[in-house]
Short mmCIF file of C-alpha atoms and ligand atoms in Angstrom, two decimals:
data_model
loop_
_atom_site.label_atom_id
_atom_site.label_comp_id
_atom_site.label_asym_id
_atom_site.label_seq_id
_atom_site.Cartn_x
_atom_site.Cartn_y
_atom_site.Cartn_z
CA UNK A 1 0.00 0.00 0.00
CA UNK A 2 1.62 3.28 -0.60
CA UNK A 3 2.34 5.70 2.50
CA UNK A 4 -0.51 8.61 2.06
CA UNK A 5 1.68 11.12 3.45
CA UNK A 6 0.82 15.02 3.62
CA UNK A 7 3.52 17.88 4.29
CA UNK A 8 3.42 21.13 7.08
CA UNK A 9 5.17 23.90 5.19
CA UNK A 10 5.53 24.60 1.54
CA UNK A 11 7.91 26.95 1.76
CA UNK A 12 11.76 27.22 -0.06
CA UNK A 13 12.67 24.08 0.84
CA UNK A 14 8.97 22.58 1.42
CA UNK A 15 8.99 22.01 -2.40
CA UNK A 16 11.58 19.70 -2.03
CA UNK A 17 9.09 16.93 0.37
CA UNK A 18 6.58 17.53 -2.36
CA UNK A 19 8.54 16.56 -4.86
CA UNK A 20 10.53 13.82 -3.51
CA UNK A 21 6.33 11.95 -2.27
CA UNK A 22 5.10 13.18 -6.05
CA UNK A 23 7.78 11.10 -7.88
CA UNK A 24 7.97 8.16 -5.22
CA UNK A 25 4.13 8.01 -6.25
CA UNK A 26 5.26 7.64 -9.82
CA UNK A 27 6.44 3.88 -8.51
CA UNK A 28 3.24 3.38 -6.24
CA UNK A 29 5.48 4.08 -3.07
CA UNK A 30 3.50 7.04 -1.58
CA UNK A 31 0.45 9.15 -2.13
CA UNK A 32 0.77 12.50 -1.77
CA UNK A 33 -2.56 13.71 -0.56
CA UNK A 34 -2.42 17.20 1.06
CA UNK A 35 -0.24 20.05 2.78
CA UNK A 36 -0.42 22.82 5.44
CA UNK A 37 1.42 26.17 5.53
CA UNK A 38 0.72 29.72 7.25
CA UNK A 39 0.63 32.03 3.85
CA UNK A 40 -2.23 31.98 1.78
CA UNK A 41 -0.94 32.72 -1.31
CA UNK A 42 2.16 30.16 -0.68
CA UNK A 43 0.07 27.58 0.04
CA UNK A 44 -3.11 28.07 -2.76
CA UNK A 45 0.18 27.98 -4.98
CA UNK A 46 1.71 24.76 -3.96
CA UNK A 47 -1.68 22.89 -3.36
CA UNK A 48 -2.33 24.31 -7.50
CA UNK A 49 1.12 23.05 -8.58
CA UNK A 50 0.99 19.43 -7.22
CA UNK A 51 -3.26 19.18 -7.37
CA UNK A 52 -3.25 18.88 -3.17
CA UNK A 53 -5.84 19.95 -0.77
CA UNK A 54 -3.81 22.20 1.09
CA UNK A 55 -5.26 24.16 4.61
CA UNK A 56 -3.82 27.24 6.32
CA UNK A 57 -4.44 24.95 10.18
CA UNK A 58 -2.12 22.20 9.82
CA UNK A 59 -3.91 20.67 13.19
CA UNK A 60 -7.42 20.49 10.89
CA UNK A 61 -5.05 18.52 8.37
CA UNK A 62 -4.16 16.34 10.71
CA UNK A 63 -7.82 15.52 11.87
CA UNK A 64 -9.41 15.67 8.41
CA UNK A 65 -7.08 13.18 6.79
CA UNK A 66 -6.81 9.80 6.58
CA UNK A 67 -2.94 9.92 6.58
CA UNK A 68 -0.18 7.20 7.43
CA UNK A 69 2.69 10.40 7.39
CA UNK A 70 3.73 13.64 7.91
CA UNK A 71 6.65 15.58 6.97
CA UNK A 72 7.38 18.44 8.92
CA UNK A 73 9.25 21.75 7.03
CA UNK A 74 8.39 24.36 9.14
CA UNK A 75 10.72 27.10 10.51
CA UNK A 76 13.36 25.47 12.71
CA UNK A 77 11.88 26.61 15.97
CA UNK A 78 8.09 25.11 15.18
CA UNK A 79 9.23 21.44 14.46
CA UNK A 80 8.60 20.19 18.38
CA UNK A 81 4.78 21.29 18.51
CA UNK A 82 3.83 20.03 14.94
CA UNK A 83 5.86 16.51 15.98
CA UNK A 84 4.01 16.24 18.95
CA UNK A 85 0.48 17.05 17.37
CA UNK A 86 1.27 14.57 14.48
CA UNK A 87 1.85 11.68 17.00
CA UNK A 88 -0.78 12.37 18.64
CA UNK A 89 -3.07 11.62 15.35
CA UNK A 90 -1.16 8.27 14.91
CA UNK A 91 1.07 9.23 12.06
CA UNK A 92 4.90 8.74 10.99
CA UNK A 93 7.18 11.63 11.23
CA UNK A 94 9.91 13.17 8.72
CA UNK A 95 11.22 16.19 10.57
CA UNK A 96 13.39 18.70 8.46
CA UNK A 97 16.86 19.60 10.75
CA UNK A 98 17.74 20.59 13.05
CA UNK A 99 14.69 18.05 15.26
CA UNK A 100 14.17 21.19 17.53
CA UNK A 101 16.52 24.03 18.96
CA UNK A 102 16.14 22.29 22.75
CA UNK A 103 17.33 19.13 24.10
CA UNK A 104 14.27 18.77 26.06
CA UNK A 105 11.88 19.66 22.95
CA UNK A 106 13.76 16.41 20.93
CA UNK A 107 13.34 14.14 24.05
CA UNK A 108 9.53 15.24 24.08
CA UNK A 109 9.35 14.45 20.51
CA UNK A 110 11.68 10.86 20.55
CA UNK A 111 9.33 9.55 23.68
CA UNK A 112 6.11 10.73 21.97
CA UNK A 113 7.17 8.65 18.93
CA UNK A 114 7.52 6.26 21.34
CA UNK A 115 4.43 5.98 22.89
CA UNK A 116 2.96 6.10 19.48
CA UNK A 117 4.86 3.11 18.03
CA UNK A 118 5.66 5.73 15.27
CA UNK A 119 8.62 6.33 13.07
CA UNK A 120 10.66 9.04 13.41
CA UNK A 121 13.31 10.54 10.79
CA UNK A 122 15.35 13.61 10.60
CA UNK A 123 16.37 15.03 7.13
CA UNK A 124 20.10 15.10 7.36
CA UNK A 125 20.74 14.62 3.93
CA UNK A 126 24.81 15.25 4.35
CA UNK A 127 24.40 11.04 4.55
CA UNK A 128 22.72 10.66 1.44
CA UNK A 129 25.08 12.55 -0.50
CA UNK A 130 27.50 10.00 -2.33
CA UNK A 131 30.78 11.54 -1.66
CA UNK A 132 29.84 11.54 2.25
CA UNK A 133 29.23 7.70 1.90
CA UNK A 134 32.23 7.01 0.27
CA UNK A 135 33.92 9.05 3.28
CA UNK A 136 32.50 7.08 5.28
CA UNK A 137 33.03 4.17 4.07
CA UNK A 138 36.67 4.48 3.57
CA UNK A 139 37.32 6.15 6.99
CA UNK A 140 35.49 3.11 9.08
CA UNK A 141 37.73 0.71 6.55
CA UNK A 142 40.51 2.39 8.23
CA UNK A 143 41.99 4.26 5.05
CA UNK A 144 42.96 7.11 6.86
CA UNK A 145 44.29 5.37 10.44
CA UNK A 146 43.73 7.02 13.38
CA UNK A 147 41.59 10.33 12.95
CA UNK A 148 43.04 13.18 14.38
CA UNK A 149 41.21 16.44 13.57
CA UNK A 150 39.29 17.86 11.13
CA UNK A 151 38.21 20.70 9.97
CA UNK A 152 33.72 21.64 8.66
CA UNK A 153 33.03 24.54 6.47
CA UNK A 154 29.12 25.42 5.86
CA UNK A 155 28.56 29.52 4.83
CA UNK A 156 25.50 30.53 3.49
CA UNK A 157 24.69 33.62 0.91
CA UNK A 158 23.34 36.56 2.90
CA UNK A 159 20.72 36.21 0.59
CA UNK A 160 19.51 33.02 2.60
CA UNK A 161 18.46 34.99 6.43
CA UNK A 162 17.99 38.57 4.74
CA UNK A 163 15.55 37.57 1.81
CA UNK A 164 14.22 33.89 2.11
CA UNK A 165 13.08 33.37 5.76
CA UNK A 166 13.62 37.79 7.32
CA UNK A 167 10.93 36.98 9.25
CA UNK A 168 12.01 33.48 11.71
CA UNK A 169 16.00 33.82 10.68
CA UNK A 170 16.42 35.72 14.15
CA UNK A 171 15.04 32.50 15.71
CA UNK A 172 17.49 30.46 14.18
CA UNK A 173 21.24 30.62 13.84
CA UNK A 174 24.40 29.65 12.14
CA UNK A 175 24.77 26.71 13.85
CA UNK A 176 21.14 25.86 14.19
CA UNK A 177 20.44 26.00 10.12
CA UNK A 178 23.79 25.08 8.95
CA UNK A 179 25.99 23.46 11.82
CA UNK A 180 23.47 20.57 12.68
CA UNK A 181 23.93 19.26 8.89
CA UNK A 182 27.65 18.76 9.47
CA UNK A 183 27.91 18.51 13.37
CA UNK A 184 25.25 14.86 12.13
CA UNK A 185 27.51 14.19 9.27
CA UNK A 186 30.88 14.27 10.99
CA UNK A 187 29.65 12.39 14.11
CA UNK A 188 28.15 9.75 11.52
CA UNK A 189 31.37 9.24 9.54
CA UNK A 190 33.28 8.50 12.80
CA UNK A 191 30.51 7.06 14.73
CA UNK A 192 31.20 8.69 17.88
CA UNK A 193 29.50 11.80 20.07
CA UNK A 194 30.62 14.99 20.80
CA UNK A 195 32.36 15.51 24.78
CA UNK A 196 32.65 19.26 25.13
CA UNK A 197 32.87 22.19 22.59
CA UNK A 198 34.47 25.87 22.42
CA UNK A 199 32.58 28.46 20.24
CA UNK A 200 32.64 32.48 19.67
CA UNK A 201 29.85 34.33 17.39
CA UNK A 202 30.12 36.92 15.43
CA UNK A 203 26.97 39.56 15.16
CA UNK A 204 26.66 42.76 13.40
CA UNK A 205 25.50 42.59 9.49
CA UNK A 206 22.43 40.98 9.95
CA UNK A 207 21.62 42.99 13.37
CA UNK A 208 22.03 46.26 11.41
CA UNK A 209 19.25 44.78 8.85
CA UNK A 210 17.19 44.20 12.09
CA UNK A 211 17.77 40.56 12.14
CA UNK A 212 19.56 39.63 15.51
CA UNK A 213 20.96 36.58 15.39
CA UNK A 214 24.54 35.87 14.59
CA UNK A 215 26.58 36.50 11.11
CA UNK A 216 29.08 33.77 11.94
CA UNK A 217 30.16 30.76 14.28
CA UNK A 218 33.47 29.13 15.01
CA UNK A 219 32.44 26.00 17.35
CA UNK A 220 35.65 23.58 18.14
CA UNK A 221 34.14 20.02 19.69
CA UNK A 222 36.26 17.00 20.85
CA UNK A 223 34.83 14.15 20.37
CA UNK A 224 34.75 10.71 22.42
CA UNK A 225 37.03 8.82 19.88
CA UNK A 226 39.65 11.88 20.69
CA UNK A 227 39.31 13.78 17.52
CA UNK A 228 38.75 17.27 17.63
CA UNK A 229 36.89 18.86 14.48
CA UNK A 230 36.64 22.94 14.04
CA UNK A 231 32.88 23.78 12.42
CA UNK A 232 33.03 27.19 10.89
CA UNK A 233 29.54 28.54 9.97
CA UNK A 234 28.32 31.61 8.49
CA UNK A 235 25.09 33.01 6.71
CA UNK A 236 26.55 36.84 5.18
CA UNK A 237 28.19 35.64 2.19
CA UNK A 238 28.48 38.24 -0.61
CA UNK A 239 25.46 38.09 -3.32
CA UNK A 240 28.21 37.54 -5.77
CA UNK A 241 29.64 34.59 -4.28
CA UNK A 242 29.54 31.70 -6.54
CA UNK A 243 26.59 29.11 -5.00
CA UNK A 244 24.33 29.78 -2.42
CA UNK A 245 26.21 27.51 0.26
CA UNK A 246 30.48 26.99 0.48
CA UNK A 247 31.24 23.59 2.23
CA UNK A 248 33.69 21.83 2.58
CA UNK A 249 34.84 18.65 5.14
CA UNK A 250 38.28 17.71 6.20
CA UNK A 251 39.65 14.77 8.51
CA UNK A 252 42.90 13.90 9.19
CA UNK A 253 44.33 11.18 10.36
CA UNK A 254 47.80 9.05 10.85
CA UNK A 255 47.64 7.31 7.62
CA UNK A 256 45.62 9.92 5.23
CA UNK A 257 43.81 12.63 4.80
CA UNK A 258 40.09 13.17 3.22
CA UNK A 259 39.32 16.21 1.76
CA UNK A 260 35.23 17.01 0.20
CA UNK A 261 34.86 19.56 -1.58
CA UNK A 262 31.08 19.77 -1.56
CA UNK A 263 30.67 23.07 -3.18
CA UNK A 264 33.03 23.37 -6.12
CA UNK A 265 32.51 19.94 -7.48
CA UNK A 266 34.16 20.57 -10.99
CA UNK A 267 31.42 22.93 -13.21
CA UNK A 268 31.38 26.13 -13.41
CA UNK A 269 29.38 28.60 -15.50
CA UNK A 270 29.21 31.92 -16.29
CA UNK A 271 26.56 33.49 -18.38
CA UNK A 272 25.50 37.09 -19.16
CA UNK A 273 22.07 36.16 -17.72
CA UNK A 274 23.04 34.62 -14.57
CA UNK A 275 26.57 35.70 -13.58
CA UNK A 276 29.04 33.26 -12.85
CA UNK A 277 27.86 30.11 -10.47
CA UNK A 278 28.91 26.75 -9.50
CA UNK A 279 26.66 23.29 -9.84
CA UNK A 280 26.12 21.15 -7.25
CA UNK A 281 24.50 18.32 -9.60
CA UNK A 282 24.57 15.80 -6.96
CA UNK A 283 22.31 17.25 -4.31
CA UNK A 284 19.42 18.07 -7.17
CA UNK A 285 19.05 18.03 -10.37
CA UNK A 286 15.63 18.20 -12.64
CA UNK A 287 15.19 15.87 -15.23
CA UNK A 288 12.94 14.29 -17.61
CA UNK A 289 11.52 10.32 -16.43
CA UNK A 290 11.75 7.96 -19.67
CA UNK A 291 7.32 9.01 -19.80
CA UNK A 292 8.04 12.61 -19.92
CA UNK A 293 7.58 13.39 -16.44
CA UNK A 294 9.84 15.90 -14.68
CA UNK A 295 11.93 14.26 -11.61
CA UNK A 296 14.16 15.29 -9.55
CA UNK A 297 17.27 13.53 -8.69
CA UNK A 298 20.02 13.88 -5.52
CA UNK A 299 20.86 13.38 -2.24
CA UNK A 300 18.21 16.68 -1.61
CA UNK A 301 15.30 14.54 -2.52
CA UNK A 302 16.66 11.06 -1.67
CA UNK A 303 16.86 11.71 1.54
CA UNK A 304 13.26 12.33 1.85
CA UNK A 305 12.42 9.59 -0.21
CA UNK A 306 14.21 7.33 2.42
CA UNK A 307 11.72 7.63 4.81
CA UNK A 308 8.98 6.31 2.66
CA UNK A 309 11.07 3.49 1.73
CA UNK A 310 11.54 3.19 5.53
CA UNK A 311 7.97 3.29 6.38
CA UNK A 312 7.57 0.22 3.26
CA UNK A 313 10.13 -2.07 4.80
CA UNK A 314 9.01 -1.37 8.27
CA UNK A 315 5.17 -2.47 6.61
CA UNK A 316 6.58 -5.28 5.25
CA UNK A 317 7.14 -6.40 9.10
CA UNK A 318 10.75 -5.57 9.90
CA UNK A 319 11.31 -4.16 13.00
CA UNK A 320 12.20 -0.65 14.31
CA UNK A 321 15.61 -2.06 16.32
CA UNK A 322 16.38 -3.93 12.45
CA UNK A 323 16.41 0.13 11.12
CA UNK A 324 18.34 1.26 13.83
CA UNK A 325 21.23 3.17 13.09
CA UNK A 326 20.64 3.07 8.86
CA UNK A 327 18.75 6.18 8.73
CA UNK A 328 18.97 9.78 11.10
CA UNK A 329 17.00 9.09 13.93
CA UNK A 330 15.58 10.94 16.50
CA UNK A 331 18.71 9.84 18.40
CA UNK A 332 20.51 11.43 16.04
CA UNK A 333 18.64 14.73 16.06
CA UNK A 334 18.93 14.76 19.58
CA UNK A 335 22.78 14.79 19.46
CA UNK A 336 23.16 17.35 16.63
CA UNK A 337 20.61 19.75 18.88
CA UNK A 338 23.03 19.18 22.06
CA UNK A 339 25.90 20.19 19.91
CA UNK A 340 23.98 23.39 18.63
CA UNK A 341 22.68 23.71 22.11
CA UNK A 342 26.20 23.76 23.51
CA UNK A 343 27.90 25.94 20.92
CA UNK A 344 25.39 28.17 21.84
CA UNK A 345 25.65 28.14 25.62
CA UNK A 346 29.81 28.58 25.39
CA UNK A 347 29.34 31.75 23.03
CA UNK A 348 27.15 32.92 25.88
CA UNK A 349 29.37 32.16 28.99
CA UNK A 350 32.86 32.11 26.84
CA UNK A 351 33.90 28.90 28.10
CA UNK A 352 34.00 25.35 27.29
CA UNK A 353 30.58 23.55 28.09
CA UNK A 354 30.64 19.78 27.97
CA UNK A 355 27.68 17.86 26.09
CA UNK A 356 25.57 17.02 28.80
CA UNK A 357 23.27 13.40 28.37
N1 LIG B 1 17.67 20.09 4.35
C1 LIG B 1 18.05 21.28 3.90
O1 LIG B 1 19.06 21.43 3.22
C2 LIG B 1 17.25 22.48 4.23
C3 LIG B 1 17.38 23.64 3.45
C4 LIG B 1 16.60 24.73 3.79
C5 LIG B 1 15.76 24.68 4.88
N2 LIG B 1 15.69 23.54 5.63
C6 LIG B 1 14.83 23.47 6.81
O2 LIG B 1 13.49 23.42 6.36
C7 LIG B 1 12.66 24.13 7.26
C8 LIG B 1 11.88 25.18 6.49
O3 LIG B 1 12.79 26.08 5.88
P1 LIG B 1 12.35 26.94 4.60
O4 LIG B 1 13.58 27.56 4.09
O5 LIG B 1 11.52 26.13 3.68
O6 LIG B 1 11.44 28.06 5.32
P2 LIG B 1 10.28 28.94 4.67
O7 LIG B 1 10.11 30.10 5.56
O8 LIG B 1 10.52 29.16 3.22
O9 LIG B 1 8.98 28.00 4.77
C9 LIG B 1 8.37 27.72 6.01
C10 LIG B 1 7.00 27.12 5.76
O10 LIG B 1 6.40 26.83 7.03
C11 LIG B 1 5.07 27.34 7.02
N3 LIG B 1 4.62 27.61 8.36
C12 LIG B 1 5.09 28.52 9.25
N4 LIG B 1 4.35 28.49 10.38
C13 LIG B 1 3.39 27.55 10.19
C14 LIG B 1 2.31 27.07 10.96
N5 LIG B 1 2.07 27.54 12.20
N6 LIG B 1 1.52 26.12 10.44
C15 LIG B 1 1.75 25.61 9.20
N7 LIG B 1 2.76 26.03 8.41
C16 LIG B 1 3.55 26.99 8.91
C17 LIG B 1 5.16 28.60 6.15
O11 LIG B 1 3.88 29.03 5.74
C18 LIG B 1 6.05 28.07 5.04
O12 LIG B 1 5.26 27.36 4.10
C19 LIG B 1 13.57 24.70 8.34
O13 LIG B 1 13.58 23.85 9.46
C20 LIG B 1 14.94 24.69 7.68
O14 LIG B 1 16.01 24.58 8.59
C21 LIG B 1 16.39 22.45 5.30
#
């Protein structure tokens, strides 16, 4: 039977879950039956474009419905209510990163799924992205001995707090909309937690735009396996800057080094139209299905797609413990939110805070 699934917010990146359950219905996977965002005009839009019923009261979704899902892509600080509320009615959960900006908000969320016997994913798609896998592969083989340190670039365009979310980017951070992706990715390539973490912050451009949150992060962490990893974040690139997110991963270690570059991947172009600008083929690309359909393809939308093939396998009988640890849990959202959480508190008190469990 395919997972009749409905999505809470349709916004910039919103598209991306309706997409991702449009195609999987394509293959009979999942049925994408509704969605729920706060603007009108947003959500008339995406309800037109994908032939959804779509309501401005995501709770009245949730009641109306006959769903087996939700996917939740919401502004970062809403995820914990919507989570909640969507347990409650009996239904699966994809939550977009980070799970929620408090420890005790992802607990409330993990036991509620819980109590439910519901599934619960988080959309780190760093782990879907092929070079990341092949990281990880070859540092858990050993390739690279003993890690050492490493080093996490993520910097968004300014473009991304000052013009696509003005109005909840004070209410996230660097580290809460960027950090979490990498703080999950690094701790998943070396399968080990975070112990304590240094971090300073960096305010002033987007303050003087009236958005007060911080322009940049620095956040050092050690983790248990003895490696300590620097995360650099930042959301004031230039608007000429060549895509809208640098990244970049390092680790080093006794016998080799591993170096991503996961922004400059090889293609560039420049055109009179469009200025000069990297691709980044890998995390999405639109395309054409061999029956004229238009799909999209990458680690952007695969992720997604991962958690209806979850919610199929887990049909088919398998059990939640056989899943555990082959997808981003709510586990794993609860570590990436201590390591925000933590960066956050040392920037505060300018010392080092440990990652409390
Ligand atoms: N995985 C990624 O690479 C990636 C990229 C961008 C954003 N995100 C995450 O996706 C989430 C959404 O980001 P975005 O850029 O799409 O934001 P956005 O502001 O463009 O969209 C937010 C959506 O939530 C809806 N919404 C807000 N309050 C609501 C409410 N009370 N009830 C129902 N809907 C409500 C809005 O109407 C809108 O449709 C964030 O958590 C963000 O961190 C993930």
């Amino acid at each position: 039977m395919p997972v009749r699934i409905g999505t809470i917010g349709v916004g910039i990146f919103g598209i991306n879950h309706l997409r991702a359950f449009r195609q999987m219905e394509y293959a009979g996977k999942s049925e994408l039956v509704c969605c729920a965002a706060a603007t009108e005009t947003r959500l008339k839009q995406r309800a037109e474009e994908f032939g959804i019923r779509g309501y401005t009261d995501y709770r009245e979704m949730l009641s109306k419905e006959k769903l087996d899902a939700v996917s939740i892509c919401t502004p970062d600080h809403l995820h914990r209510q919507m989570a909640l509320d969507a347990f409650a009615a009996g239904l699966h959960v994809l939550v977009e990163k980070p799970l929620d900006t408090s420890v005790e908000g992802c607990l409330e969320i993990i036991e509620a799924g819980r109590k439910a016997g519901k599934f619960l994913q988080v959309d780190f798609h760093k782990r879907y992205d092929p070079y990341h896998q092949e990281a990880a592969r070859l540092a858990r083989l050993g390739e690279f001995g003993r890690l050492q340190y490493g080093y996490v670039h993520m910097e968004d365009k300014l473009e991304v707090p000052r013009d696509w979310f003005p109005g909840w980017a004070a209410q996230s951070s660097p580290a809460w909309f960027l950090g979490v992706h990498f703080y999950d990715l690094v701790r998943w390539i070396m399968r080990s937690n975070a112990v304590q973490v240094y971090a300073t912050g960096k305010k002033g451009k987007l303050t003087s735009m009236g958005i007060d949150t911080c322009d940049s992060i620095q956040a050092k962490f050690e983790f248990e396996n003895g490696v300590s990893v620097s995360f650099d974040t930042s959301w004031i690139l230039p608007d000429a800057f060549e895509a809208v997110v640098n990244q970049t991963l390092r680790l080093v270690g006794t016998e080799g080094i591993l170096e991503v570059d996961s922004q400059y991947r090889g293609a560039r172009i420049s055109s009179s139209a469009g200025g000069t600008r990297t691709l980044n083929m890998g995390y999405l690309r639109e395309t054409v299905d061999p029956y004229g359909r238009t799909i999209y393809l990458g680690y952007g939308v695969e992720s997604i797609a991962n958690f209806v093939e979850n919610l199929l396998y887990l049909e088919k009988g398998v059990s939640l413990e056989a899943l555990e640890g082959l997808y981003p849990g709510g586990l794993d959202g609860l570590e990436a939110t201590r390591m925000a959480s933590a960066v956050h508190e040392s920037i505060e008190k300018g010392v080092i805070v440990p990652i409390r469990r």
